[in-house]
Every structure is written in structure tokens, then in C-alpha cells.
mmCIF file of C-alpha atoms in Angstrom:
data_model
loop_
_atom_site.group_PDB
_atom_site.id
_atom_site.type_symbol
_atom_site.label_atom_id
_atom_site.label_comp_id
_atom_site.label_asym_id
_atom_site.label_seq_id
_atom_site.Cartn_x
_atom_site.Cartn_y
_atom_site.Cartn_z
ATOM 1 C CA ARG A 1 -77.818 3.728 11.487
ATOM 2 C CA THR A 2 -77.126 7.348 12.727
ATOM 3 C CA PRO A 3 -74.760 9.179 11.251
ATOM 4 C CA ARG A 4 -71.264 10.642 13.317
ATOM 5 C CA SER A 5 -71.431 13.909 14.396
ATOM 6 C CA PRO A 6 -68.652 16.328 12.162
ATOM 7 C CA GLY A 7 -67.078 16.620 15.507
ATOM 8 C CA CYS A 8 -66.157 13.054 16.330
ATOM 9 C CA ARG A 9 -65.036 12.555 12.550
ATOM 10 C CA THR A 10 -62.766 15.841 12.960
ATOM 11 C CA THR A 11 -60.939 14.237 16.356
ATOM 12 C CA VAL A 12 -60.301 10.747 14.520
ATOM 13 C CA GLU A 13 -58.469 12.535 11.615
ATOM 14 C CA ASN A 14 -56.824 14.954 13.833
ATOM 15 C CA ASN A 15 -55.176 11.714 15.785
ATOM 16 C CA ILE A 16 -54.600 9.846 12.567
ATOM 17 C CA HIS A 17 -52.814 13.219 12.010
ATOM 18 C CA LYS A 18 -50.637 13.403 14.613
ATOM 19 C CA GLU A 19 -49.752 9.546 14.660
ATOM 20 C CA THR A 20 -48.445 9.950 11.005
ATOM 21 C CA ALA A 21 -46.429 13.196 12.092
ATOM 22 C CA MET A 22 -45.042 11.328 15.156
ATOM 23 C CA LYS A 23 -43.546 8.375 13.179
ATOM 24 C CA ILE A 24 -42.218 10.778 10.108
ATOM 25 C CA CYS A 25 -40.668 12.564 13.235
ATOM 26 C CA THR A 26 -39.462 9.135 14.644
ATOM 27 C CA LYS A 27 -37.792 8.614 11.240
ATOM 28 C CA VAL A 28 -35.969 11.888 10.649
ATOM 29 C CA ILE A 29 -34.643 11.363 14.339
ATOM 30 C CA SER A 30 -33.455 8.004 13.666
ATOM 31 C CA LEU A 31 -31.679 8.893 10.375
ATOM 32 C CA ILE A 32 -29.952 12.253 11.751
ATOM 33 C CA PHE A 33 -28.510 9.778 14.792
ATOM 34 C CA THR A 34 -27.529 6.948 12.422
ATOM 35 C CA THR A 35 -25.906 9.821 9.911
ATOM 36 C CA CYS A 36 -23.886 11.535 12.962
ATOM 37 C CA LEU A 37 -22.407 8.193 13.953
ATOM 38 C CA ALA A 38 -21.512 7.595 10.820
ATOM 39 C CA ALA A 39 -19.956 10.781 9.959
ATOM 40 C CA PRO A 40 -16.172 10.400 10.699
ATOM 41 C CA ALA A 41 -14.775 12.494 13.790
ATOM 42 C CA ILE A 42 -12.283 15.480 12.477
ATOM 43 C CA ALA A 43 -9.458 16.130 14.309
ATOM 44 C CA GLY A 44 -8.915 19.171 12.141
ATOM 45 C CA SER A 45 -5.872 20.913 11.338
ATOM 46 C CA ARG A 46 -2.826 22.188 13.208
ATOM 47 C CA ASN A 47 -0.182 24.860 12.173
ATOM 48 C CA VAL A 48 3.211 24.366 13.351
ATOM 49 C CA ASP A 49 5.917 27.108 12.930
ATOM 50 C CA CYS A 50 9.124 25.671 14.464
ATOM 51 C CA ASP A 51 10.780 28.940 13.736
ATOM 52 C CA ALA A 52 8.712 30.409 16.161
ATOM 53 C CA GLY A 53 8.910 27.951 18.670
ATOM 54 C CA ASP A 54 6.217 25.512 18.008
ATOM 55 C CA SER A 55 6.599 21.883 18.626
ATOM 56 C CA LEU A 56 5.869 19.565 15.974
ATOM 57 C CA GLN A 57 5.823 16.559 18.415
ATOM 58 C CA ASN A 58 3.123 17.898 20.371
ATOM 59 C CA ALA A 59 1.092 18.279 17.029
ATOM 60 C CA LEU A 60 1.906 14.920 16.285
ATOM 61 C CA ASP A 61 0.475 13.738 19.842
ATOM 62 C CA SER A 62 -2.953 15.754 19.619
ATOM 63 C CA GLY A 63 -5.235 13.158 19.241
ATOM 64 C CA VAL A 64 -3.407 9.760 19.776
ATOM 65 C CA GLY A 65 -5.387 6.645 19.951
ATOM 66 C CA SER A 66 -8.213 8.717 17.844
ATOM 67 C CA ALA A 67 -9.275 7.465 14.665
ATOM 68 C CA ALA A 68 -10.085 11.082 13.530
ATOM 69 C CA PRO A 69 -8.190 12.347 10.593
ATOM 70 C CA ILE A 70 -5.363 15.492 11.372
ATOM 71 C CA GLU A 71 -3.615 17.521 8.890
ATOM 72 C CA ILE A 72 -0.413 19.327 10.149
ATOM 73 C CA GLU A 73 1.074 22.366 8.165
ATOM 74 C CA VAL A 74 4.412 22.865 8.908
ATOM 75 C CA THR A 75 6.740 25.915 8.200
ATOM 76 C CA GLY A 76 10.241 26.870 9.043
ATOM 77 C CA THR A 77 13.391 24.396 10.610
ATOM 78 C CA CYS A 78 12.083 21.843 13.236
ATOM 79 C CA TYR A 79 15.343 20.268 14.777
ATOM 80 C CA GLY A 80 15.222 16.432 16.804
ATOM 81 C CA THR A 81 13.580 13.117 16.225
ATOM 82 C CA PHE A 82 10.336 13.110 15.965
ATOM 83 C CA THR A 83 7.552 9.959 16.453
ATOM 84 C CA MET A 84 4.266 9.156 15.025
ATOM 85 C CA SER A 85 2.056 6.624 16.402
ATOM 86 C CA ARG A 86 -1.388 7.438 15.420
ATOM 87 C CA ASP A 87 -3.565 6.752 11.809
ATOM 88 C CA ARG A 88 -4.556 9.553 9.083
ATOM 89 C CA VAL A 89 -1.978 11.701 9.497
ATOM 90 C CA THR A 90 -1.007 14.626 7.127
ATOM 91 C CA ILE A 91 1.967 16.499 7.069
ATOM 92 C CA LEU A 92 2.229 19.546 4.503
ATOM 93 C CA GLY A 93 5.605 21.775 4.108
ATOM 94 C CA ASP A 94 5.990 24.815 1.877
ATOM 95 C CA GLY A 95 8.836 22.673 -0.115
ATOM 96 C CA SER A 96 11.761 24.615 1.931
ATOM 97 C CA THR A 97 10.133 23.214 5.056
ATOM 98 C CA THR A 98 12.859 21.022 6.795
ATOM 99 C CA ILE A 99 12.881 17.968 9.757
ATOM 100 C CA HIS A 100 16.439 18.137 10.780
ATOM 101 C CA GLY A 101 16.625 14.830 12.573
ATOM 102 C CA THR A 102 14.712 11.962 11.843
ATOM 103 C CA LEU A 103 10.770 11.303 11.441
ATOM 104 C CA ARG A 104 10.007 7.823 13.156
ATOM 105 C CA ILE A 105 6.465 6.285 12.226
ATOM 106 C CA PHE A 106 5.302 3.481 14.143
ATOM 107 C CA GLY A 107 2.434 1.518 13.890
ATOM 108 C CA SER A 108 0.906 4.180 11.925
ATOM 109 C CA GLN A 109 -1.648 3.742 8.666
ATOM 110 C CA GLN A 110 -2.710 6.317 6.040
ATOM 111 C CA VAL A 111 0.305 8.625 6.669
ATOM 112 C CA VAL A 112 0.899 11.182 3.927
ATOM 113 C CA LEU A 113 4.024 13.523 3.731
ATOM 114 C CA ARG A 114 4.182 16.207 1.001
ATOM 115 C CA ASP A 115 6.711 19.281 0.114
ATOM 116 C CA LEU A 116 9.290 18.431 3.135
ATOM 117 C CA ILE A 117 12.764 18.119 3.473
ATOM 118 C CA PHE A 118 14.487 15.533 5.511
ATOM 119 C CA THR A 119 17.848 15.960 6.659
ATOM 120 C CA GLY A 120 20.180 15.099 9.863
ATOM 121 C CA PRO A 121 22.613 13.024 11.531
ATOM 122 C CA GLY A 122 20.531 9.538 11.518
ATOM 123 C CA ASP A 123 17.875 7.955 9.140
ATOM 124 C CA GLY A 124 15.744 10.621 7.218
ATOM 125 C CA LEU A 125 12.639 8.783 7.652
ATOM 126 C CA ARG A 126 12.371 5.402 9.692
ATOM 127 C CA VAL A 127 9.142 3.456 8.884
ATOM 128 C CA VAL A 128 8.116 0.538 10.606
ATOM 129 C CA ASN A 129 4.719 -1.280 10.707
ATOM 130 C CA SER A 130 3.258 1.390 8.760
ATOM 131 C CA ARG A 131 2.194 2.696 5.121
ATOM 132 C CA ALA A 132 3.081 6.218 4.083
ATOM 133 C CA ARG A 133 3.001 7.954 0.905
ATOM 134 C CA ILE A 134 5.474 10.716 0.427
ATOM 135 C CA PHE A 135 5.167 13.431 -2.520
ATOM 136 C CA ASP A 136 7.529 15.734 -3.877
ATOM 137 C CA THR A 137 9.836 15.969 -0.558
ATOM 138 C CA GLN A 138 13.954 15.474 -0.546
ATOM 139 C CA ILE A 139 15.443 13.371 1.951
ATOM 140 C CA VAL A 140 19.188 14.024 1.505
ATOM 141 C CA ASP A 141 22.233 14.499 3.538
ATOM 142 C CA ASN A 142 21.605 12.411 6.292
ATOM 143 C CA GLY A 143 23.873 10.330 7.964
ATOM 144 C CA SER A 144 22.460 6.988 7.906
ATOM 145 C CA ALA A 145 19.654 5.625 5.313
ATOM 146 C CA GLY A 146 17.243 7.879 3.671
ATOM 147 C CA VAL A 147 14.131 5.959 3.854
ATOM 148 C CA TYR A 148 14.200 2.527 6.262
ATOM 149 C CA ALA A 149 11.005 0.597 5.711
ATOM 150 C CA GLY A 150 10.732 -2.456 7.804
ATOM 151 C CA ASP A 151 8.459 -4.949 9.673
ATOM 152 C CA ASN A 152 5.887 -5.133 6.753
ATOM 153 C CA SER A 153 5.901 -1.621 5.579
ATOM 154 C CA VAL A 154 4.656 0.142 2.750
ATOM 155 C CA VAL A 155 6.312 3.325 1.597
ATOM 156 C CA ARG A 156 5.229 4.849 -1.677
ATOM 157 C CA LEU A 157 7.390 7.706 -3.082
ATOM 158 C CA SER A 158 6.631 9.967 -5.813
ATOM 159 C CA ARG A 159 8.348 12.928 -7.789
ATOM 160 C CA SER A 160 11.099 13.003 -4.847
ATOM 161 C CA GLN A 161 14.782 12.773 -4.531
ATOM 162 C CA VAL A 162 16.712 10.407 -2.316
ATOM 163 C CA GLY A 163 20.406 11.390 -2.234
ATOM 164 C CA ASN A 164 23.946 11.382 -0.688
ATOM 165 C CA ASN A 165 22.694 10.168 2.511
ATOM 166 C CA GLY A 166 25.236 8.022 4.498
ATOM 167 C CA GLY A 167 23.762 5.217 5.812
ATOM 168 C CA PRO A 168 25.124 3.283 3.675
ATOM 169 C CA PHE A 169 21.748 2.775 1.563
ATOM 170 C CA GLY A 170 19.421 5.498 -0.183
ATOM 171 C CA VAL A 171 15.929 3.614 0.514
ATOM 172 C CA VAL A 172 16.005 0.188 2.273
ATOM 173 C CA ALA A 173 13.116 -2.451 2.968
ATOM 174 C CA TYR A 174 13.270 -5.373 5.501
ATOM 175 C CA GLY A 175 10.241 -7.505 5.112
ATOM 176 C CA SER A 176 8.396 -4.517 3.673
ATOM 177 C CA ASN A 177 7.459 -3.196 0.295
ATOM 178 C CA VAL A 178 8.882 -0.162 -1.411
ATOM 179 C CA TYR A 179 7.112 1.489 -4.602
ATOM 180 C CA LEU A 180 9.035 4.503 -6.061
ATOM 181 C CA SER A 181 7.660 6.637 -9.081
ATOM 182 C CA PHE A 182 9.559 9.418 -10.931
ATOM 183 C CA THR A 183 12.000 9.347 -7.796
ATOM 184 C CA ASP A 184 15.759 10.238 -8.170
ATOM 185 C CA VAL A 185 17.984 8.158 -5.944
ATOM 186 C CA TYR A 186 21.877 9.027 -5.926
ATOM 187 C CA GLY A 187 24.708 9.369 -4.431
ATOM 188 C CA HIS A 188 25.005 6.771 -1.445
ATOM 189 C CA PRO A 189 28.196 4.329 -0.697
ATOM 190 C CA ASP A 190 26.336 1.265 -0.941
ATOM 191 C CA SER A 191 23.118 0.360 -3.061
ATOM 192 C CA GLY A 192 20.790 2.760 -4.147
ATOM 193 C CA VAL A 193 17.723 0.834 -3.526
ATOM 194 C CA ALA A 194 18.029 -2.213 -1.503
ATOM 195 C CA VAL A 195 15.326 -4.992 -0.575
ATOM 196 C CA THR A 196 15.888 -8.160 1.529
ATOM 197 C CA ASP A 197 14.165 -10.253 3.809
ATOM 198 C CA ASN A 198 11.313 -11.361 1.135
ATOM 199 C CA SER A 199 10.353 -7.706 0.146
ATOM 200 C CA LEU A 200 9.478 -5.985 -3.139
ATOM 201 C CA ALA A 201 10.258 -3.176 -4.921
ATOM 202 C CA ASN A 202 8.876 -1.433 -7.887
ATOM 203 C CA ILE A 203 10.394 1.377 -9.295
ATOM 204 C CA ARG A 204 8.777 3.273 -12.100
ATOM 205 C CA GLY A 205 10.463 6.432 -14.069
ATOM 206 C CA GLY A 206 13.048 8.474 -12.562
ATOM 207 C CA SER A 207 16.593 7.213 -11.954
ATOM 208 C CA VAL A 208 19.249 5.188 -9.865
ATOM 209 C CA THR A 209 22.649 6.806 -10.566
ATOM 210 C CA GLY A 210 26.053 7.179 -8.842
ATOM 211 C CA ASN A 211 25.551 5.056 -6.040
ATOM 212 C CA GLY A 212 28.291 2.488 -5.167
ATOM 213 C CA GLU A 213 25.595 0.051 -6.195
ATOM 214 C CA GLY A 214 22.381 0.594 -8.323
ATOM 215 C CA VAL A 215 19.741 -2.102 -7.386
ATOM 216 C CA TYR A 216 20.019 -4.657 -5.230
ATOM 217 C CA ALA A 217 17.369 -7.723 -4.246
ATOM 218 C CA ASN A 218 18.229 -10.347 -1.653
ATOM 219 C CA ASN A 219 15.563 -13.318 -1.377
ATOM 220 C CA SER A 220 13.034 -10.707 -2.670
ATOM 221 C CA VAL A 221 11.722 -9.527 -6.083
ATOM 222 C CA ILE A 222 11.501 -6.324 -7.867
ATOM 223 C CA THR A 223 10.318 -4.781 -11.134
ATOM 224 C CA VAL A 224 11.902 -1.667 -12.674
ATOM 225 C CA ARG A 225 9.824 0.136 -15.545
ATOM 226 C CA ASP A 226 11.340 3.030 -17.638
ATOM 227 C CA THR A 227 14.106 3.664 -14.903
ATOM 228 C CA TRP A 228 17.790 5.125 -15.668
ATOM 229 C CA ILE A 229 20.150 2.909 -13.698
ATOM 230 C CA ALA A 230 23.501 4.472 -14.637
ATOM 231 C CA ASP A 231 27.274 5.588 -13.680
ATOM 232 C CA ASN A 232 27.027 3.269 -9.895
ATOM 233 C CA SER A 233 30.585 2.808 -9.156
ATOM 234 C CA GLY A 234 29.841 -1.072 -8.686
ATOM 235 C CA MET A 235 26.727 -2.953 -10.437
ATOM 236 C CA GLY A 236 23.693 -1.639 -11.766
ATOM 237 C CA VAL A 237 21.346 -3.978 -10.498
ATOM 238 C CA SER A 238 21.796 -7.348 -8.633
ATOM 239 C CA LEU A 239 19.925 -10.041 -7.650
ATOM 240 C CA ALA A 240 20.757 -12.716 -5.113
ATOM 241 C CA GLY A 241 17.922 -15.497 -4.913
ATOM 242 C CA SER A 242 15.560 -12.835 -6.369
ATOM 243 C CA ARG A 243 13.545 -12.372 -9.088
ATOM 244 C CA GLY A 244 13.575 -9.239 -11.183
ATOM 245 C CA HIS A 245 11.438 -8.062 -13.976
ATOM 246 C CA LEU A 246 12.699 -5.193 -16.132
ATOM 247 C CA PHE A 247 10.752 -3.562 -18.644
ATOM 248 C CA ASP A 248 12.482 -0.719 -20.765
ATOM 249 C CA VAL A 249 15.316 0.153 -18.738
ATOM 250 C CA THR A 250 18.661 1.580 -19.229
ATOM 251 C CA VAL A 251 21.339 -0.075 -17.647
ATOM 252 C CA SER A 252 24.176 2.101 -18.829
ATOM 253 C CA GLY A 253 27.931 3.033 -17.609
ATOM 254 C CA ASN A 254 28.226 1.276 -14.493
ATOM 255 C CA GLY A 255 31.730 0.303 -13.060
ATOM 256 C CA SER A 256 31.012 -3.368 -13.109
ATOM 257 C CA ILE A 257 28.218 -5.999 -14.287
ATOM 258 C CA GLY A 258 25.159 -4.072 -15.605
ATOM 259 C CA LEU A 259 22.986 -7.205 -14.309
ATOM 260 C CA HIS A 260 24.126 -9.862 -11.980
ATOM 261 C CA VAL A 261 21.941 -12.731 -11.369
ATOM 262 C CA ASN A 262 22.957 -15.531 -9.054
ATOM 263 C CA PHE A 263 21.989 -18.293 -6.503
ATOM 264 C CA THR A 264 19.075 -19.598 -8.069
ATOM 265 C CA GLY A 265 17.410 -16.172 -8.965
ATOM 266 C CA SER A 266 16.008 -15.050 -12.498
ATOM 267 C CA ALA A 267 15.187 -11.870 -14.369
ATOM 268 C CA ALA A 268 13.267 -11.192 -17.372
ATOM 269 C CA VAL A 269 14.406 -8.248 -19.444
ATOM 270 C CA TYR A 270 11.608 -6.607 -21.754
ATOM 271 C CA GLY A 271 13.281 -3.651 -24.176
ATOM 272 C CA GLY A 272 15.829 -1.237 -22.556
ATOM 273 C CA ALA A 273 19.413 -1.623 -23.382
ATOM 274 C CA ILE A 274 22.351 -2.877 -21.018
ATOM 275 C CA GLU A 275 25.298 -1.185 -22.208
ATOM 276 C CA ASN A 276 28.703 0.399 -21.692
ATOM 277 C CA ASN A 277 29.111 -1.457 -18.153
ATOM 278 C CA GLY A 278 32.631 -2.123 -16.885
ATOM 279 C CA GLY A 279 32.158 -5.327 -16.641
ATOM 280 C CA SER A 280 29.970 -8.227 -18.784
ATOM 281 C CA GLY A 281 26.600 -6.711 -19.618
ATOM 282 C CA VAL A 282 24.892 -9.648 -17.633
ATOM 283 C CA LEU A 283 26.215 -12.426 -15.787
ATOM 284 C CA ALA A 284 24.250 -15.303 -14.388
ATOM 285 C CA ASP A 285 25.977 -18.144 -12.059
ATOM 286 C CA MET A 286 24.811 -20.329 -9.383
ATOM 287 C CA HIS A 287 21.800 -22.180 -11.045
ATOM 288 C CA ALA A 288 20.500 -18.593 -11.963
ATOM 289 C CA VAL A 289 18.404 -17.942 -15.330
ATOM 290 C CA PHE A 290 17.262 -14.562 -17.295
ATOM 291 C CA SER A 291 15.891 -13.832 -20.322
ATOM 292 C CA LEU A 292 16.295 -11.222 -23.156
ATOM 293 C CA ASP A 293 13.306 -10.272 -25.102
ATOM 294 C CA GLY A 294 13.917 -7.066 -27.742
ATOM 295 C CA THR A 295 17.293 -5.902 -25.830
ATOM 296 C CA ARG A 296 20.248 -4.292 -26.638
ATOM 297 C CA VAL A 297 23.648 -5.994 -25.014
ATOM 298 C CA GLU A 298 26.666 -4.075 -26.275
ATOM 299 C CA SER A 299 29.509 -1.931 -25.908
ATOM 300 C CA ASN A 300 30.138 -3.847 -22.107
ATOM 301 C CA GLY A 301 33.539 -3.831 -20.864
ATOM 302 C CA ASN A 302 33.678 -7.830 -21.075
ATOM 303 C CA HIS A 303 31.395 -10.302 -22.432
ATOM 304 C CA GLY A 304 27.962 -9.022 -23.250
ATOM 305 C CA ILE A 305 26.585 -12.104 -21.745
ATOM 306 C CA GLU A 306 28.615 -14.755 -19.218
ATOM 307 C CA LEU A 307 27.210 -17.649 -17.371
ATOM 308 C CA ILE A 308 29.127 -19.945 -14.969
ATOM 309 C CA HIS A 309 28.077 -22.600 -12.603
ATOM 310 C CA ASP A 310 24.995 -24.136 -14.257
ATOM 311 C CA ALA A 311 23.339 -21.187 -15.465
ATOM 312 C CA GLY A 312 20.814 -20.439 -18.585
ATOM 313 C CA ALA A 313 20.131 -17.891 -20.823
ATOM 314 C CA LEU A 314 16.773 -17.533 -23.332
ATOM 315 C CA ILE A 315 17.172 -14.795 -25.974
ATOM 316 C CA VAL A 316 14.268 -13.879 -28.121
ATOM 317 C CA GLY A 317 12.602 -11.128 -29.935
ATOM 318 C CA THR A 318 14.399 -8.632 -31.377
ATOM 319 C CA SER A 319 17.309 -8.832 -29.025
ATOM 320 C CA HIS A 320 20.385 -7.656 -30.261
ATOM 321 C CA VAL A 321 23.869 -8.981 -28.606
ATOM 322 C CA PRO A 322 27.220 -8.470 -30.776
ATOM 323 C CA ALA A 323 30.337 -8.859 -30.177
ATOM 324 C CA ASN A 324 31.305 -6.898 -26.742
ATOM 325 C CA LEU A 325 34.604 -5.596 -25.685
ATOM 326 C CA SER A 326 35.952 -9.322 -24.927
ATOM 327 C CA GLY A 327 35.287 -10.119 -28.633
ATOM 328 C CA LEU A 328 32.270 -12.337 -27.778
ATOM 329 C CA ALA A 329 28.885 -11.942 -27.326
ATOM 330 C CA ALA A 330 28.148 -14.848 -24.753
ATOM 331 C CA TRP A 331 30.654 -16.661 -22.886
ATOM 332 C CA CYS A 332 29.970 -19.989 -20.914
ATOM 333 C CA GLY A 333 32.673 -21.088 -18.364
ATOM 334 C CA ASP A 334 31.000 -24.719 -17.900
ATOM 335 C CA GLU A 335 29.254 -27.109 -19.531
ATOM 336 C CA GLU A 336 26.259 -26.918 -17.614
ATOM 337 C CA SER A 337 25.680 -23.283 -18.450
ATOM 338 C CA SER A 338 24.367 -22.545 -22.090
ATOM 339 C CA VAL A 339 22.382 -19.975 -24.218
ATOM 340 C CA GLN A 340 19.373 -20.581 -26.182
ATOM 341 C CA VAL A 341 18.403 -18.381 -29.015
ATOM 342 C CA HIS A 342 14.968 -17.813 -31.067
ATOM 343 C CA GLU A 343 14.926 -15.957 -34.287
ATOM 344 C CA PRO A 344 14.630 -12.980 -34.984
ATOM 345 C CA ALA A 345 17.030 -12.440 -32.063
ATOM 346 C CA GLU A 346 20.794 -11.800 -33.116
ATOM 347 C CA VAL A 347 23.849 -12.699 -31.388
ATOM 348 C CA GLY A 348 27.389 -12.423 -32.179
ATOM 349 C CA PRO A 349 30.184 -15.070 -31.493
ATOM 350 C CA MET A 350 29.648 -17.438 -28.693
ATOM 351 C CA ASP A 351 32.280 -19.396 -26.996
ATOM 352 C CA ASP A 352 31.329 -22.860 -25.312
ATOM 353 C CA CYS A 353 27.559 -21.765 -25.049
ATOM 354 C CA THR A 354 25.413 -24.651 -26.282
ATOM 355 C CA ASP A 355 21.409 -24.638 -26.563
ATOM 356 C CA PHE A 356 19.979 -26.232 -23.486
#
């Protein structure tokens, strides 16, 4: 057999190396191209100085229709009504940045607002079919609602203040979800927080004080934890055809009933206190029911517990319901209403209330 010449072998090896190199290059180029396609487009940041005449609306309109995130740093006081209609927008203030007007958020997702002040003649924030997170922000002295959430919106407020808005509510939700974390709601002519039409409110920490009514729910669900609901001129918490869960909540010093549950509504109260309210501590009527587990109900202006129109109460755990200012711990206004007590719960004198 005639051996191959060295020159022939070298040529074959070179061709093999070239083919391998081409394959490697092709894979690298494909990887780079795929990575570039996968990487999000960045719209970048905008700086808006409203005191210098910059336009916040122009910044909001930049990149409309794009999925790229945008961050807007705003200083000064911006006057007018501003509309956001794109996703992934962050607006950052410096703590004194003021929107003197209304920010309307329509059909927008992944919105973040931080370190801002909203004040003006209308709503502070109007959120429709959108999702927004608000941090360290003051929403105060607006002519209408502080925060309006509608049409399946989700609004999360954290470490913020919603106060002295005229609208008549502080935070109001229609068919939407609102989450308040360590946020103070105060000084509104009607409810501090109002949710209706299958809405959800989740309140944790902070306070709801000095309103016409503290928290109101109509055909909705609320969960309240570690919150002070006090010194409202009307009721502390009102549940109309709604479900409520209260954990370690203080309902105190309200001008009328502490907790009102009616129209087949229900409430489960764990820990906390319902005390020093102008009316009864808890009033349930119209087929409503509630339970107390480890809760104090004392020093209220009428009865501790009042039940009418086929309402019921279950008192368990270490609950303590002594005689309130009427001289009764519990009063039932009809034969269909009743109270059930399980030791070690302590309940003072009851009038016309029997176990169901």
C-alpha cells in the first residue's frame, strides 16, 4: 500500500480544522443573536424638573406602546392632569416632589411610584384596569378621593399617608383590590377605606383614624391586621353583606358602633380589642354572624354585643366581654338571635340571649 504524502495529510487536517471552526463560530453567533433577542429593550431614564418647565406628560408619553421599562426622576411641582397608558413605568420623587393635580393610570401594569406628594382639586390617584405600587408617598388635601381603584385594578400602598381628602373617601375600590401596609388614612368626611362590588382590602399596620367611618365593605372581603381603627366619628368597621377577618386590631374611641356586621355578612375577630366606642361594641343584624377568639369587648357606650334580626355570635378562647355601659355584656332583640359561649371565654350578664 502506498503511503499518503505528508502534504495530503496536512491538507485534510486543515479542512477538518476549518470545518470545526465554522461550526463553533456558527454556534457562537447563534447564541449571541438569541441572547440579544431575549434581552429586554431598555427605554432608559428621564429627568423632569417641573419648576424649570419640563413636561411630565411628555416623559410619560415617551415610548408608548413599547414594552421597555422607563424610569422618570421628577423634581419640583408639576401642575395639571397627567395620564399614563403604558406598562413598566417608575416615577421617583425626592420626597418633596409634588403632583398638583391628578395622575390617571389607565391600562398599565408594573407601575411604581415613590417619594411623591399628590394634592389638587380632583382625585390624587385614579387607577383603572392597572397595577400600581406606591411607596413613601403622601396623598393629601385633594378635592376628591385620595386613591380611586376601579375596573379590576390592584393598588398597593406602603409606608404612605392618605389624609384630608374631600372625595369623600380616602381609599376607594370598585371591583378592585387594595393593599395597605403601614399606611395612615385619616381625616375624610366619609370612610377612610371603602371597598365595594366584589373588592378586596388587605390592611396591615398603620391606622385609620379621624374619618366619618373607619373601614367600610359592601359585598366585598377585608382582612385587617395589627391596625389602629380609632376616633372616627361614625362606626369603626362596617361590613354590609361582606366578610371580614380582623387579627390583633384595636377598634377604639369611634363615635358609634365599633364593629357592625349586617345583611348576611360575617366577621371573625382574633385577639385585639373593641373598646370605648360610642355605641355597642359589636352589632350584628339581618342574619349576620361573627366570632370572637381572644378578644376584649369592654367600656362601650351601649352593650358589649348587640344582636337583632336573626343574628348570631360565637365567643371562644380567652375572649373577655364584661358588662359594658348599658349594664349588659350582650343583648338580643329577638328570639332568633343568640350567643354561644365556650370556656375559657368570659361573658358578663346577657339579656334574652340563648345558645343556638
